[in-house]
Short mmCIF file of C-alpha atoms in Angstrom, two decimals:
data_model
loop_
_atom_site.label_atom_id
_atom_site.label_comp_id
_atom_site.label_asym_id
_atom_site.label_seq_id
_atom_site.Cartn_x
_atom_site.Cartn_y
_atom_site.Cartn_z
CA UNK A 1 90.04 147.38 92.93
CA UNK A 2 92.02 147.52 96.23
CA UNK A 3 90.03 150.52 97.55
CA UNK A 4 86.74 149.43 99.05
CA UNK A 5 84.67 152.64 99.33
CA UNK A 6 83.78 155.37 96.91
CA UNK A 7 84.83 158.01 99.41
CA UNK A 8 88.29 156.50 99.82
CA UNK A 9 88.67 156.16 96.02
CA UNK A 10 87.63 159.73 95.48
CA UNK A 11 90.14 160.95 98.13
CA UNK A 12 92.95 158.94 96.59
CA UNK A 13 92.20 160.26 93.08
CA UNK A 14 92.20 163.81 94.36
CA UNK A 15 95.57 163.41 96.04
CA UNK A 16 97.06 161.74 92.88
CA UNK A 17 95.80 164.50 90.60
CA UNK A 18 97.33 167.02 92.91
CA UNK A 19 100.67 165.21 92.63
CA UNK A 20 100.43 165.20 88.81
CA UNK A 21 99.75 168.92 88.76
CA UNK A 22 102.66 169.59 91.08
CA UNK A 23 104.99 167.62 88.87
CA UNK A 24 103.80 169.35 85.66
CA UNK A 25 104.23 172.75 87.32
CA UNK A 26 107.75 171.74 88.48
CA UNK A 27 108.62 170.78 84.90
CA UNK A 28 107.04 174.05 83.57
CA UNK A 29 104.59 172.13 81.38
CA UNK A 30 101.73 174.00 83.00
CA UNK A 31 101.18 177.16 85.01
CA UNK A 32 99.19 177.02 88.22
CA UNK A 33 96.13 179.31 88.06
CA UNK A 34 93.51 180.30 90.61
CA UNK A 35 90.84 177.90 89.34
CA UNK A 36 92.58 175.58 86.89
CA UNK A 37 96.02 174.83 85.55
CA UNK A 38 96.87 176.24 82.09
CA UNK A 39 99.44 175.01 79.59
CA UNK A 40 102.70 176.86 79.60
CA UNK A 41 102.75 177.45 75.82
CA UNK A 42 105.89 179.58 75.84
CA UNK A 43 108.00 176.95 77.58
CA UNK A 44 106.55 174.06 75.58
CA UNK A 45 107.46 175.79 72.31
CA UNK A 46 111.06 176.40 73.47
CA UNK A 47 111.85 173.19 75.35
CA UNK A 48 114.04 170.50 73.59
CA UNK A 49 112.28 167.25 72.74
CA UNK A 50 114.60 165.07 74.87
CA UNK A 51 114.08 167.31 77.90
CA UNK A 52 110.29 167.31 77.40
CA UNK A 53 110.26 163.48 76.99
CA UNK A 54 112.33 162.89 80.09
CA UNK A 55 110.21 165.37 82.08
CA UNK A 56 107.03 163.66 80.91
CA UNK A 57 108.39 160.17 81.87
CA UNK A 58 109.44 161.51 85.22
CA UNK A 59 105.90 162.70 85.96
CA UNK A 60 104.36 159.45 84.72
CA UNK A 61 106.69 157.53 87.00
CA UNK A 62 105.83 159.83 89.86
CA UNK A 63 102.11 159.20 89.52
CA UNK A 64 102.78 155.41 89.31
CA UNK A 65 104.88 155.34 92.49
CA UNK A 66 102.49 157.62 94.35
CA UNK A 67 99.54 155.48 93.31
CA UNK A 68 101.45 152.45 94.67
CA UNK A 69 101.98 154.24 97.96
CA UNK A 70 98.29 155.05 98.25
CA UNK A 71 97.33 151.44 97.56
CA UNK A 72 99.84 150.12 100.07
CA UNK A 73 98.44 152.50 102.70
CA UNK A 74 94.86 151.23 102.02
CA UNK A 75 95.96 147.59 102.11
CA UNK A 76 97.63 148.05 105.47
CA UNK A 77 94.60 149.72 106.95
CA UNK A 78 92.45 146.78 105.77
CA UNK A 79 94.34 144.41 108.10
CA UNK A 80 92.08 143.44 110.98
CA UNK A 81 94.64 144.16 113.71
CA UNK A 82 94.99 147.72 112.48
CA UNK A 83 91.46 148.56 113.53
CA UNK A 84 92.27 147.77 117.14
CA UNK A 85 95.36 150.02 117.27
CA UNK A 86 95.59 153.57 118.43
CA UNK A 87 96.10 156.28 115.79
CA UNK A 88 99.76 156.60 116.90
CA UNK A 89 100.40 152.90 116.50
CA UNK A 90 98.67 152.74 113.13
CA UNK A 91 100.83 155.62 111.88
CA UNK A 92 103.95 153.81 113.18
CA UNK A 93 103.05 150.54 111.37
CA UNK A 94 102.28 152.41 108.10
CA UNK A 95 105.50 154.43 108.30
CA UNK A 96 107.65 151.37 108.99
CA UNK A 97 106.10 149.24 106.26
CA UNK A 98 106.66 152.12 103.79
CA UNK A 99 110.25 152.47 105.00
CA UNK A 100 111.44 148.86 104.98
CA UNK A 101 109.00 147.51 102.38
CA UNK A 102 107.83 149.95 99.68
CA UNK A 103 110.56 152.59 99.73
CA UNK A 104 113.34 149.94 100.11
CA UNK A 105 111.94 148.15 97.06
CA UNK A 106 111.78 151.34 94.95
CA UNK A 107 115.30 152.34 96.01
CA UNK A 108 116.62 148.98 94.98
CA UNK A 109 115.08 149.41 91.57
CA UNK A 110 116.57 152.94 91.23
CA UNK A 111 120.00 151.36 91.55
CA UNK A 112 119.45 149.56 88.23
CA UNK A 113 119.28 152.83 86.43
CA UNK A 114 122.12 154.42 88.37
CA UNK A 115 124.28 151.41 87.47
CA UNK A 116 123.53 151.80 83.80
CA UNK A 117 120.81 149.16 83.56
CA UNK A 118 118.35 151.41 81.71
CA UNK A 119 117.66 149.88 78.29
CA UNK A 120 116.21 153.06 76.89
CA UNK A 121 118.30 156.20 77.43
CA UNK A 122 115.28 158.34 76.64
CA UNK A 123 113.25 156.81 79.41
CA UNK A 124 114.75 158.87 82.21
CA UNK A 125 115.90 157.73 85.56
CA UNK A 126 112.52 156.78 86.98
CA UNK A 127 110.74 154.90 84.18
CA UNK A 128 111.98 151.45 85.05
CA UNK A 129 110.66 151.54 88.61
CA UNK A 130 107.67 149.21 88.92
CA UNK A 131 105.78 149.18 92.27
CA UNK A 132 104.16 145.90 91.17
CA UNK A 133 107.48 144.20 91.87
CA UNK A 134 107.25 145.21 95.52
CA UNK A 135 104.17 143.18 96.48
CA UNK A 136 105.94 140.26 98.26
CA UNK A 137 108.44 142.51 100.04
CA UNK A 138 105.59 144.68 101.34
CA UNK A 139 103.71 141.64 102.52
CA UNK A 140 106.73 140.51 104.60
CA UNK A 141 107.01 144.05 106.05
CA UNK A 142 103.31 144.07 106.99
CA UNK A 143 103.57 140.75 108.84
CA UNK A 144 106.76 141.91 110.59
CA UNK A 145 105.45 145.26 111.79
CA UNK A 146 102.04 143.96 112.87
CA UNK A 147 103.74 141.18 114.83
CA UNK A 148 106.11 143.72 116.41
CA UNK A 149 103.28 145.95 117.59
CA UNK A 150 101.15 142.97 118.68
CA UNK A 151 103.92 141.55 120.87
CA UNK A 152 104.71 144.98 122.24
CA UNK A 153 101.12 145.53 123.29
CA UNK A 154 100.98 142.06 124.85
CA UNK A 155 104.05 142.79 126.92
CA UNK A 156 102.73 146.19 128.03
CA UNK A 157 99.26 144.87 128.95
CA UNK A 158 100.36 141.79 130.82
CA UNK A 159 103.38 143.28 132.70
CA UNK A 160 101.90 146.68 133.59
CA UNK A 161 101.80 146.79 137.40
CA UNK A 162 103.75 143.54 137.69
CA UNK A 163 107.29 144.76 137.14
CA UNK A 164 108.93 148.24 137.06
CA UNK A 165 108.70 150.29 133.86
CA UNK A 166 112.42 149.88 133.22
CA UNK A 167 111.95 146.09 133.14
CA UNK A 168 109.01 146.38 130.74
CA UNK A 169 111.01 148.70 128.46
CA UNK A 170 113.89 146.24 128.47
CA UNK A 171 111.58 143.37 127.53
CA UNK A 172 109.95 145.42 124.77
CA UNK A 173 113.38 146.11 123.34
CA UNK A 174 114.33 142.43 123.49
CA UNK A 175 111.17 141.51 121.59
CA UNK A 176 111.73 144.24 119.02
CA UNK A 177 115.28 143.02 118.44
CA UNK A 178 114.08 139.46 118.11
CA UNK A 179 111.51 140.26 115.47
CA UNK A 180 113.75 142.69 113.53
CA UNK A 181 116.76 140.34 113.80
CA UNK A 182 114.79 137.52 112.16
CA UNK A 183 112.92 139.45 109.47
CA UNK A 184 115.78 141.77 108.37
CA UNK A 185 117.74 138.98 106.60
CA UNK A 186 114.59 137.79 104.89
CA UNK A 187 113.90 141.27 103.54
CA UNK A 188 117.58 141.71 102.60
CA UNK A 189 117.62 138.46 100.61
CA UNK A 190 114.43 139.47 98.79
CA UNK A 191 115.93 142.88 97.86
CA UNK A 192 119.08 141.13 96.66
CA UNK A 193 117.00 138.83 94.44
CA UNK A 194 115.13 141.87 93.08
CA UNK A 195 118.38 143.64 92.30
CA UNK A 196 120.08 140.60 90.78
CA UNK A 197 117.24 139.28 88.58
CA UNK A 198 115.09 142.39 88.03
CA UNK A 199 112.12 140.26 89.10
CA UNK A 200 109.80 140.29 92.04
CA UNK A 201 111.07 137.82 94.62
CA UNK A 202 108.81 135.04 95.84
CA UNK A 203 107.01 135.35 99.16
CA UNK A 204 108.71 132.64 101.31
CA UNK A 205 105.90 131.79 103.70
CA UNK A 206 107.93 129.26 105.67
CA UNK A 207 110.67 131.80 106.44
CA UNK A 208 108.17 134.46 107.45
CA UNK A 209 106.27 132.09 109.70
CA UNK A 210 109.54 130.91 111.30
CA UNK A 211 110.08 134.54 112.39
CA UNK A 212 106.51 134.75 113.71
CA UNK A 213 107.06 131.61 115.77
CA UNK A 214 110.39 132.89 117.09
CA UNK A 215 108.80 136.21 118.17
CA UNK A 216 105.79 134.63 119.88
CA UNK A 217 107.97 132.00 121.60
CA UNK A 218 110.40 134.63 122.86
CA UNK A 219 107.52 136.65 124.24
CA UNK A 220 106.34 133.63 126.18
CA UNK A 221 109.87 133.14 127.52
CA UNK A 222 110.27 136.79 128.61
CA UNK A 223 106.88 137.10 130.26
CA UNK A 224 106.44 133.76 132.00
CA UNK A 225 109.05 134.27 134.76
CA UNK A 226 107.68 137.64 135.85
CA UNK A 227 104.02 136.57 135.73
CA UNK A 228 104.78 133.33 137.64
CA UNK A 229 106.63 135.25 140.35
CA UNK A 230 103.72 137.66 140.75
CA UNK A 231 101.17 134.89 140.91
CA UNK A 232 103.05 132.81 143.48
CA UNK A 233 103.89 135.84 145.62
CA UNK A 234 100.21 136.71 145.77
CA UNK A 235 99.11 133.23 146.93
CA UNK A 236 98.20 133.42 150.63
CA UNK A 237 97.96 129.64 150.87
CA UNK A 238 101.56 129.20 149.70
CA UNK A 239 102.68 131.93 152.15
CA UNK A 240 101.07 130.07 155.03
CA UNK A 241 103.04 127.02 154.18
CA UNK A 242 106.23 128.98 153.56
CA UNK A 243 106.35 127.76 150.01
CA UNK A 244 108.51 129.87 147.69
CA UNK A 245 110.49 129.34 144.55
CA UNK A 246 114.06 129.32 143.34
CA UNK A 247 115.61 131.11 140.36
CA UNK A 248 116.34 127.70 138.84
CA UNK A 249 112.61 126.95 138.96
CA UNK A 250 111.78 130.30 137.34
CA UNK A 251 114.24 129.57 134.55
CA UNK A 252 112.75 126.13 134.02
CA UNK A 253 109.29 127.73 133.72
CA UNK A 254 110.53 130.16 131.10
CA UNK A 255 112.16 127.36 129.14
CA UNK A 256 108.94 125.26 129.44
CA UNK A 257 106.82 128.15 128.10
CA UNK A 258 109.07 128.74 125.15
CA UNK A 259 109.15 125.05 124.25
CA UNK A 260 105.39 124.79 124.60
CA UNK A 261 104.79 127.65 122.10
CA UNK A 262 107.34 126.20 119.70
CA UNK A 263 105.55 122.87 119.79
CA UNK A 264 102.04 124.31 119.53
CA UNK A 265 102.98 126.62 116.64
CA UNK A 266 104.65 123.82 114.65
CA UNK A 267 101.30 123.41 112.82
CA UNK A 268 101.30 127.07 111.69
CA UNK A 269 101.84 126.93 107.97
CA UNK A 270 99.67 129.76 106.52
CA UNK A 271 99.93 133.50 107.19
CA UNK A 272 96.20 133.77 106.67
CA UNK A 273 95.51 131.58 109.78
CA UNK A 274 98.32 133.10 111.83
CA UNK A 275 96.05 135.01 114.26
CA UNK A 276 93.80 132.04 114.93
CA UNK A 277 96.71 129.63 115.36
CA UNK A 278 98.58 131.92 117.75
CA UNK A 279 95.40 132.36 119.79
CA UNK A 280 94.88 128.61 119.95
CA UNK A 281 98.56 128.07 120.97
CA UNK A 282 98.26 130.76 123.67
CA UNK A 283 95.18 129.05 125.16
CA UNK A 284 96.82 125.64 125.22
CA UNK A 285 100.18 126.87 126.57
CA UNK A 286 98.73 129.09 129.26
CA UNK A 287 97.01 125.97 130.64
CA UNK A 288 100.09 123.84 130.31
CA UNK A 289 102.38 126.39 131.92
CA UNK A 290 99.88 126.85 134.74
CA UNK A 291 99.70 123.07 135.19
CA UNK A 292 103.49 122.78 135.32
CA UNK A 293 103.89 125.56 137.90
CA UNK A 294 100.92 124.34 139.93
CA UNK A 295 102.30 120.85 140.12
CA UNK A 296 105.69 122.01 141.34
CA UNK A 297 104.08 124.22 144.04
CA UNK A 298 101.55 121.53 145.07
CA UNK A 299 104.43 119.02 145.24
CA UNK A 300 105.99 121.12 147.97
CA UNK A 301 102.71 121.59 149.85
CA UNK A 302 101.84 117.86 149.74
CA UNK A 303 105.34 116.88 150.80
CA UNK A 304 105.13 119.15 153.81
CA UNK A 305 101.66 117.84 154.79
CA UNK A 306 102.74 114.23 154.50
CA UNK A 307 105.88 114.90 156.63
CA UNK A 308 103.65 116.38 159.34
CA UNK A 309 102.29 112.92 160.05
CA UNK A 310 105.03 110.62 158.87
CA UNK A 311 108.69 110.97 159.64
CA UNK A 312 110.64 112.24 156.64
CA UNK A 313 113.19 109.91 155.16
CA UNK A 314 111.30 106.69 155.89
CA UNK A 315 110.33 104.27 153.18
CA UNK A 316 106.67 104.75 154.12
CA UNK A 317 106.89 108.57 153.71
CA UNK A 318 108.59 108.23 150.32
CA UNK A 319 106.01 105.71 149.13
CA UNK A 320 103.01 107.82 150.18
CA UNK A 321 104.60 110.91 148.68
CA UNK A 322 105.24 109.13 145.37
CA UNK A 323 101.74 107.68 145.15
CA UNK A 324 100.05 110.95 146.06
CA UNK A 325 102.01 113.02 143.55
CA UNK A 326 101.56 110.43 140.81
CA UNK A 327 97.82 110.47 141.41
CA UNK A 328 97.72 114.28 141.34
CA UNK A 329 99.86 114.51 138.20
CA UNK A 330 97.74 111.86 136.46
CA UNK A 331 94.66 113.90 137.26
CA UNK A 332 96.26 117.04 135.89
CA UNK A 333 97.31 115.35 132.68
CA UNK A 334 93.75 114.23 132.09
CA UNK A 335 92.52 117.81 131.80
CA UNK A 336 92.13 119.19 128.26
CA UNK A 337 94.50 122.13 128.16
CA UNK A 338 92.46 123.81 125.40
CA UNK A 339 89.47 124.43 127.61
CA UNK A 340 88.53 127.96 128.74
CA UNK A 341 90.83 129.09 131.57
CA UNK A 342 88.06 129.29 134.18
CA UNK A 343 86.98 125.71 133.47
CA UNK A 344 90.58 124.56 133.45
CA UNK A 345 91.25 126.14 136.88
CA UNK A 346 88.15 124.54 138.35
CA UNK A 347 89.30 121.09 137.27
CA UNK A 348 92.85 121.77 138.61
CA UNK A 349 91.36 122.59 142.01
CA UNK A 350 89.22 119.40 141.84
CA UNK A 351 92.42 117.37 141.32
CA UNK A 352 93.96 119.01 144.37
#
């Protein structure tokens, strides 16, 4: 039911039958032939019943876990973001989800048997492993790895040509560490629950979304300073007026960006709406960040213009400056930050 096309289902069945045959050949239950497998009658007549039973259970478990792997692979590929990724990135996501999600879950279950938890000694080492208990852990891994690759692409696309490759690589590593550092304890706690209670752990949506928010907010923090520098340095009008920026200002913009995303994403409560909510937050915060930086830059320009005609330090100069900036800031605040960026920029220019 998870596989949407007949072609995919047929391919999966073929791979699973191949795995079954390989297992039966390994256990000497059948003999591989040119056109079809044949029963190994000689071995079957001689093998002890316990050995045969354990071998059979082993192959049954093998087909169950391999079927689970096939289904997980299909479910990952059905995620919308996967269709936009390169083949290399898709393979990376699938490999990582299998590693930290599916395989980690199966390995945790294997410990039960190794620690003497098997209730039926004839069942063999593998029979207690149930891929169905891995669903919630896999779901966490899918969100984690898709978030990781999404933030990584965002950093690459927006910073390429803006900062040196070494800086981009450093930022990518910071974002990867942020995502992994938040999700790893969530996955570890779920595996602990699985091991302690032999039950599938619940999918804690609030914890998962907290990690999503942390990753997105950290991305805004890391990117804003570099993008703001590039934008200001490319402004000829600011150059003419000798308007620059300080590192304290850059830090304040980074903090502002992070706070904005944390605030905008506070309404994110469902994984299913994650993409839409992040896009909405990005639109709003890009406008708010632009407005904040623009106001600080315009403040300097207006101050210089006022002081061209009125002596600095006088009460009249201070009053005019305050009234002018208040009027400009009031105009900026009246602009809906969720408008398309080109409309927003037009209205910002109108305020100026």
